[in-house]
């Protein structure tokens, strides 16, 4: 997949770590859009060369100014374009001619305004590409590197800067959101160096910047914001690089309700896509999807320790029973376990602290004020003997209490020395200065104990993603598999195609007379279902075109005629292929398998349980196609009604393996037919105790591949 | 209900606004438990008299000390008891003898340790009660009033104090949680004056303090933490007072998963109760249930403006499209609406800002930098013409941008002057000092735009609660209603009892012979169901004791014998009353109505849809009994599978009115039988298009009312 992304390191270095920069449209007024990057970069202590371009002034903010980029004495690494939209095309051409290595276009008035703007934007991007010049924007607010002192932005968010440069990098399609992420990151103690906004993404997009960060040695965590992915393969390749590099990606994708999506469509030139498909993408690549900026920076903060729990077992120690309970509650809600401490450990803890709760949470109670040494003893014992993966502690105001302050800090210094790799989180009442002392020990500190748990849960998810690595490869389709046809096919046709892809279907016989139908029943050897066979009748039941549970000659012969007559009456123009005689399947769990082909993200497979689960509870999950058996099992495990497959009311467990295999095969088939496929519906797909089978199927080709006149198909 | 709570104002004033206080066990060392209240109260500028009690010292922290409370020269308003557990009983007796008006017992070692401690605690509470002395604790960390300068606590949390006293009051059963609430409130800008922790609640409990706050003129919002309600009537009365006073109550109740509940049971002397029943309590009284301390203080912060949206319509204005989308998404997720702006308003907005998105969110885009007057113009137009109830604005860093800062603030000053009562929320990138300027305009400020929306949603919920006021009164039971019997009854018996309470049941006839059964079928006049009738056979289907859809003499006569034989074979010792002949009900939506009798919260009614909805999806909701029709409709509206009742797959809508009436009647019956009832199960209760009917029912009396020898019943 790597070939879908350009080799990024060199090309984005010129943007974020330039040796020389030009600001075209530079203003002497530091508060103006063209003045801000000059002022910020001077103030940032930038070590490279700064060339303000302004035809009306000899100097800008004390620096020599140049009338045009063509007058600048070198080919700069990065040029900012802060000129009216009408001048952008010419300016970019000048930059290209000068050998400028990259440009950041602040100006708006392009694709976001409609077709004409989009055309101009495309011309600009093409010109840049032809000359090998990389481009950010247009309609963006720029990029910066704190460590380089380079602030190629007209945002004033860097006024929020209070932390030394750090390894959490920010990429945002939206300029304002990018600024907000930086602001909240600084307030939360998430140290950032690199920051990019991509705006209209005429060249560099969010995916490419993620890939750049994934390969960048000074980045360990990636905070990203997107309004919609335009190129799935690029995004998948980028997320794959981040996963391989074991760098957590925390992403916000807005537009997850109908209202939001409507606003998204009017706001950017991007495709909003179907939100469930984005969920699928994020789940497949282990991206943490945040739903607020606060959640994003809290998770990024936790990632800063670089210590990821190697499992889901939480040990909780608290000086307040109530807070311990709340932390335990929150652990369970977030998929963590709070196992009972081993009996021997419980006895040892009781030996130390006779009044303690020792099951887990370990409640050393407020009496710890009189016996503060148990804080460290309890945690140390837990780390050594509990078998847990992460340790969360609530300390109330002990770390700032007179007489306890130094002792408490020393306790955690000792613990960290003994257990340098153990993930630890603290919640406490303390001043920012005291908190900083604990953070220096690589211990995550959280005002709210509930947030400490949520963060630990996120870290353990990242660990699982990194350990899992590349997902399992799906099996290739069988030889001779059919492709999606260029016309609508009947149920029989659809099932034949799916069967060729290795998906089990009922034994069906297409019959053209009552005699053939009876013969088919004999062949199947048990009760059958008769169904009208016509590519033009998608909803067979509604016209009375289905008869079930027939098991004698007369019923079948009569049924054949009944169905045919009903179909002719209901839809006289329909092409009738005959009557399908299908083995009747009883029992099992009804599920629904589907494929949708998202305009932006391509084919995705849906799974849900049948009936009210899908129709009323909307209990479904998606994955981008193709995927293997393991991913299919994860899908199945996500369904809220999962217990149905384990057997309820005394029913035997369903053959989940056969289900997973069908999902994976369907995904491979969908991926192979990405260009031809509109949608597939396998409903119901019945999962029996030792097999699974499709009872009905519809395949709809893309309108663009449908052959012939639709009126007569 | 008011009579279940003592008249609180006077008695708790002596605790929180004392004129004179004694600290028994006072220490000269300000860092010790007995030294902290002395030091804090001196430092707090307390205007009343402070009497340290310490038999070993002539002075404590510079104040004259007294050897015993009996040596103190007046009957103090409040005495703190900070002595070893073994001395508490004698000390409290001395306080009572001296006419002390209230005591706060820090000491632990009572009910939380087991039966013996509980006994001592009861004796102490009784002694206090006999002398009219109010009591907080034991095992608590005290109470304080910032404005009074009285810090009757050994917590050091008041070191976090940075705000002037305010109208958000804190009550917490857990001392540490109470301290944490105060700490986070201060950090979030939630100004607090009154603070109480109740510990073991031997006298004053969380409910009483809520009632006190509800009636207190200096309290407008109540933040509460409880681990379990011991006296339902007191809590309901207290929440009723708060609702009547239109004071928001934000409450945390821990133990909402199994793990948490287990820890709760070992931690306090309180009953954890069933969490779903707590949800019911909170919903019925309009309490906002927070699940983290951060969520609690964010909502309390929003309440400080005192401006509650009078509906659910949000207008959103943003300088960032992406953030606007996220705010719209979050609105919908929180039950708010984001209606399209009226066409005329959209045109006016476009006149002002041709490049804007004007549907809602109103996206004035980053170009606002060049045209900042549109910020105020847009909001002013929206307030006047949109018909929305609340206004959320995202400003990015405009409020701190050079050249925009003053203009921006003046804009909101003007807006507030024109619209003094309009609920407004802001999210922006700004320094704390700038934010304070906007807060002074009674505008809620949120770092995270998503939090601004969540807070507005909470405020609109409070408004609905306050407007609704007292819930509708349920109708009284019909005359001659049966009570829950002192024995197990068969289905026929249970249905007869429910029918007497006005709950519709199938037409059933209990028959003792095949002839009677056939006669009953003739009487019913249509297909029937036969069921074994025995108080000892609760699961009739499992022994083959049910036959459905019988509609001829022979089938019924034979069916009678078949059922009887199966029952005799399966359970030879069962008392057999005969065979129940029931009208057969077809169609409709299966629901489940139930009653559970919580040890702490009393009878509660459950509602859910039948089948997989209850069994697999656990899609149920509860309400404390009794309640009226309106509350029943709110219950029904909460179910995730609600659409089933509206008719799916072409089914007609179900008679939701009949369902609501049955729920309300069941709740009245349950409340009347609170002392006799263990559980009721009406499963299924079928809701038809124009009626509803119970097909089966089980009533289980409390073990304590079951008469006779259980072995032979």
Coordinates of N, CA, C and O in Angstrom, one line a residue, chain A residues 177-255:
Chain A
X177 N -10.2 24.3 14.2 CA -10.1 23.1 15.1 C -8.7 22.8 15.5 O -8.4 22.4 16.6
X178 N -7.8 22.9 14.5 CA -6.4 22.7 14.8 C -5.8 23.6 15.9 O -5.1 23.2 16.8
X179 N -6.3 24.9 15.8 CA -5.8 25.9 16.8 C -6.4 25.5 18.2 O -5.7 25.5 19.2
X180 N -7.7 25.0 18.2 CA -8.3 24.7 19.4 C -7.6 23.4 20.0 O -7.4 23.4 21.3
X181 N -7.2 22.5 19.2 CA -6.5 21.3 19.7 C -5.2 21.7 20.4 O -4.9 21.2 21.4
X182 N -4.5 22.7 19.7 CA -3.2 23.1 20.3 C -3.5 23.8 21.7 O -2.8 23.5 22.7
X183 N -4.5 24.7 21.7 CA -4.8 25.4 22.9 C -5.2 24.4 24.1 O -4.6 24.5 25.2
X184 N -6.1 23.5 23.8 CA -6.4 22.6 24.9 C -5.3 21.6 25.2 O -5.2 21.2 26.4
X185 N -4.5 21.3 24.3 CA -3.3 20.4 24.6 C -2.4 21.1 25.5 O -1.9 20.6 26.5
X186 N -2.1 22.4 25.2 CA -1.2 23.2 26.1 C -1.8 23.2 27.5 O -1.1 23.0 28.5
X187 N -3.1 23.5 27.6 CA -3.8 23.6 28.9 C -3.8 22.3 29.7 O -3.7 22.2 30.9
X188 N -3.8 21.2 29.0 CA -3.8 19.8 29.6 C -2.4 19.3 29.8 O -2.3 18.2 30.4
X189 N -1.4 20.0 29.4 CA 0.0 19.5 29.6 C 0.4 18.5 28.5 O 1.3 17.7 28.8
X190 N -0.2 18.6 27.4 CA 0.2 17.8 26.2 C 1.2 18.6 25.4 O 0.8 19.5 24.7
X191 N 2.5 18.2 25.4 CA 3.5 19.0 24.8 C 3.6 18.7 23.3 O 3.7 17.5 22.9
X192 N 3.5 19.7 22.5 CA 3.5 19.6 21.0 C 4.6 20.4 20.4 O 5.0 21.4 20.9
X193 N 5.1 19.9 19.3 CA 6.1 20.6 18.5 C 5.5 20.9 17.1 O 5.3 22.1 16.7
X194 N 5.0 19.8 16.4 CA 4.6 20.0 15.0 C 3.1 20.2 14.9 O 2.3 19.5 15.6
X195 N 2.7 21.1 14.0 CA 1.3 21.4 13.9 C 1.0 21.8 12.4 O 1.7 22.6 11.9
X196 N 0.0 21.1 11.8 CA -0.3 21.4 10.4 C -1.8 21.5 10.2 O -2.5 20.7 10.8
X197 N -2.3 22.5 9.4 CA -3.7 22.5 9.0 C -3.7 22.4 7.5 O -2.8 23.0 6.8
X198 N -4.6 21.6 6.9 CA -4.6 21.3 5.5 C -5.6 22.0 4.7 O -5.6 22.0 3.4
X199 N -6.7 22.6 5.3 CA -7.7 23.3 4.5 C -8.3 22.5 3.4 O -8.8 21.4 3.6
X200 N -8.2 23.1 2.2 CA -8.9 22.5 1.0 C -8.1 21.3 0.5 O -8.6 20.6 -0.4
X201 N -6.9 21.0 1.0 CA -6.2 19.8 0.6 C -6.0 19.6 -0.9 O -6.2 18.5 -1.4
X202 N -5.5 20.7 -1.5 CA -5.3 20.5 -3.0 C -4.1 19.6 -3.3 O -4.0 19.1 -4.3
X203 N -3.2 19.5 -2.3 CA -2.1 18.6 -2.5 C -1.9 17.8 -1.2 O -2.4 16.7 -1.1
X204 N -1.3 18.3 -0.2 CA -1.1 17.6 1.0 C -2.4 17.5 1.8 O -3.1 18.4 2.0
X205 N -2.7 16.2 2.2 CA -3.9 16.0 3.0 C -3.6 15.4 4.4 O -2.4 15.2 4.7
X206 N -4.6 15.3 5.2 CA -4.5 14.8 6.5 C -3.7 13.4 6.5 O -2.8 13.2 7.3
X207 N -4.1 12.6 5.5 CA -3.4 11.2 5.5 C -1.9 11.4 5.3 O -1.1 10.7 6.0
X208 N -1.5 12.2 4.4 CA 0.0 12.4 4.2 C 0.7 12.9 5.4 O 1.8 12.4 5.8
X209 N 0.0 13.8 6.1 CA 0.7 14.3 7.3 C 0.8 13.2 8.4 O 1.8 13.1 9.2
X210 N -0.3 12.4 8.5 CA -0.2 11.3 9.5 C 0.9 10.4 9.1 O 1.7 10.0 10.0
X211 N 1.1 10.1 7.9 CA 2.2 9.2 7.4 C 3.5 9.9 7.8 O 4.5 9.2 8.3
X212 N 3.6 11.2 7.6 CA 4.9 11.9 7.9 C 5.2 11.8 9.4 O 6.3 11.4 9.8
X213 N 4.1 12.0 10.2 CA 4.3 11.9 11.7 C 4.7 10.5 12.0 O 5.5 10.2 13.0
X214 N 4.0 9.5 11.4 CA 4.3 8.1 11.7 C 5.8 7.8 11.5 O 6.3 6.9 12.3
X215 N 6.4 8.4 10.6 CA 7.8 8.1 10.3 C 8.8 9.1 11.0 O 10.0 8.9 10.9
X216 N 8.2 10.1 11.7 CA 9.1 11.1 12.2 C 9.6 10.7 13.6 O 8.8 10.4 14.5
X217 N 10.9 10.8 13.8 CA 11.4 10.4 15.1 C 11.0 11.2 16.3 O 11.1 10.8 17.4
X218 N 10.6 12.5 16.0 CA 10.3 13.3 17.1 C 8.8 13.3 17.4 O 8.3 14.2 18.1
X219 N 8.1 12.4 16.8 CA 6.6 12.3 17.1 C 6.3 10.9 17.7 O 6.8 9.9 17.3
X220 N 5.6 10.9 18.8 CA 5.2 9.6 19.4 C 3.7 9.4 19.4 O 3.2 8.3 19.5
X221 N 2.9 10.5 19.4 CA 1.4 10.4 19.4 C 0.9 11.4 18.4 O 1.4 12.5 18.2
X222 N -0.2 11.0 17.7 CA -0.8 11.9 16.7 C -2.2 12.2 17.0 O -3.1 11.4 17.2
X223 N -2.5 13.5 17.1 CA -3.8 14.0 17.2 C -4.3 14.6 15.9 O -3.7 15.4 15.3
X224 N -5.4 14.0 15.4 CA -5.9 14.4 14.0 C -7.3 14.8 14.0 O -8.1 14.2 14.8
X225 N -7.6 15.7 13.1 CA -9.0 16.1 12.9 C -9.3 16.0 11.4 O -8.5 16.6 10.6
X226 N -10.4 15.4 11.0 CA -10.8 15.4 9.6 C -12.3 15.6 9.4 O -13.0 15.2 10.3
X227 N -12.6 16.2 8.3 CA -14.1 16.3 8.1 C -14.5 15.3 7.1 O -15.7 15.1 6.8
X228 N -13.6 14.5 6.5 CA -14.0 13.5 5.5 C -12.7 13.1 4.8 O -11.9 13.9 4.4
X229 N -12.6 11.8 4.5 CA -11.5 11.2 3.8 C -11.8 11.2 2.4 O -12.9 10.6 2.0
X230 N -11.0 11.8 1.5 CA -11.3 11.7 0.1 C -10.6 10.5 -0.6 O -11.2 10.1 -1.6
X231 N -9.5 10.1 -0.1 CA -8.8 9.0 -0.7 C -8.6 7.9 0.4 O -7.7 8.0 1.2
X232 N -9.4 6.9 0.3 CA -9.3 5.8 1.3 C -7.9 5.2 1.4 O -7.4 4.9 2.4
X233 N -7.4 4.9 0.2 CA -6.1 4.1 0.2 C -5.0 4.9 0.9 O -4.2 4.3 1.6
X234 N -5.0 6.2 0.6 CA -4.0 7.0 1.3 C -4.2 7.0 2.8 O -3.2 6.8 3.6
X235 N -5.4 7.2 3.3 CA -5.6 7.2 4.7 C -5.3 5.8 5.3 O -4.6 5.8 6.4
X236 N -5.7 4.8 4.7 CA -5.4 3.4 5.2 C -3.9 3.2 5.3 O -3.4 2.7 6.3
X237 N -3.2 3.6 4.2 CA -1.7 3.4 4.2 C -1.1 4.2 5.4 O -0.2 3.8 6.0
X238 N -1.6 5.4 5.6 CA -1.0 6.3 6.6 C -1.3 5.7 8.0 O -0.4 5.6 8.9
X239 N -2.5 5.2 8.2 CA -2.8 4.6 9.5 C -2.1 3.3 9.8 O -1.7 3.0 10.9
X240 N -1.8 2.6 8.7 CA -1.0 1.4 8.7 C 0.4 1.8 9.2 O 1.0 1.0 10.0
X241 N 1.0 2.8 8.6 CA 2.3 3.2 9.0 C 2.4 3.6 10.5 O 3.3 3.2 11.3
X242 N 1.3 4.3 11.0 CA 1.3 4.7 12.4 C 1.2 3.5 13.3 O 1.9 3.4 14.3
X243 N 0.4 2.5 12.9 CA 0.2 1.3 13.7 C 1.5 0.6 13.7 O 2.0 0.1 14.8
X244 N 2.2 0.5 12.6 CA 3.4 -0.3 12.5 C 4.5 0.4 13.4 O 5.3 -0.3 14.0
X245 N 4.4 1.7 13.5 CA 5.4 2.5 14.3 C 4.9 2.5 15.8 O 5.6 3.2 16.6
X246 N 3.8 1.9 16.1 CA 3.3 1.9 17.5 C 3.0 3.3 18.0 O 3.3 3.6 19.1
X247 N 2.5 4.1 17.1 CA 2.2 5.5 17.5 C 0.7 5.6 17.6 O 0.0 5.4 16.6
X248 N 0.1 5.9 18.8 CA -1.3 6.1 18.9 C -1.8 7.2 18.0 O -1.2 8.3 17.9
X249 N -2.9 7.0 17.3 CA -3.6 8.0 16.6 C -5.0 8.3 17.2 O -5.7 7.3 17.5
X250 N -5.2 9.5 17.6 CA -6.5 9.9 18.2 C -7.1 10.9 17.2 O -6.5 11.9 16.9
X251 N -8.3 10.5 16.8 CA -8.9 11.3 15.7 C -10.3 11.7 16.0 O -11.1 11.0 16.6
X252 N -10.6 13.0 15.6 CA -12.0 13.4 15.6 C -12.4 13.5 14.1 O -11.7 14.0 13.3
X253 N -13.6 12.9 13.9 CA -14.3 13.0 12.6 C -15.7 13.6 12.9 O -16.4 12.9 13.6
X254 N -15.9 14.8 12.5 CA -17.2 15.4 12.8 C -18.3 14.9 11.8 O -18.0 14.3 10.8
X255 N -19.5 15.3 12.1 CA -20.6 14.9 11.2 C -21.2 13.5 11.6 O -21.5 12.8 10.7

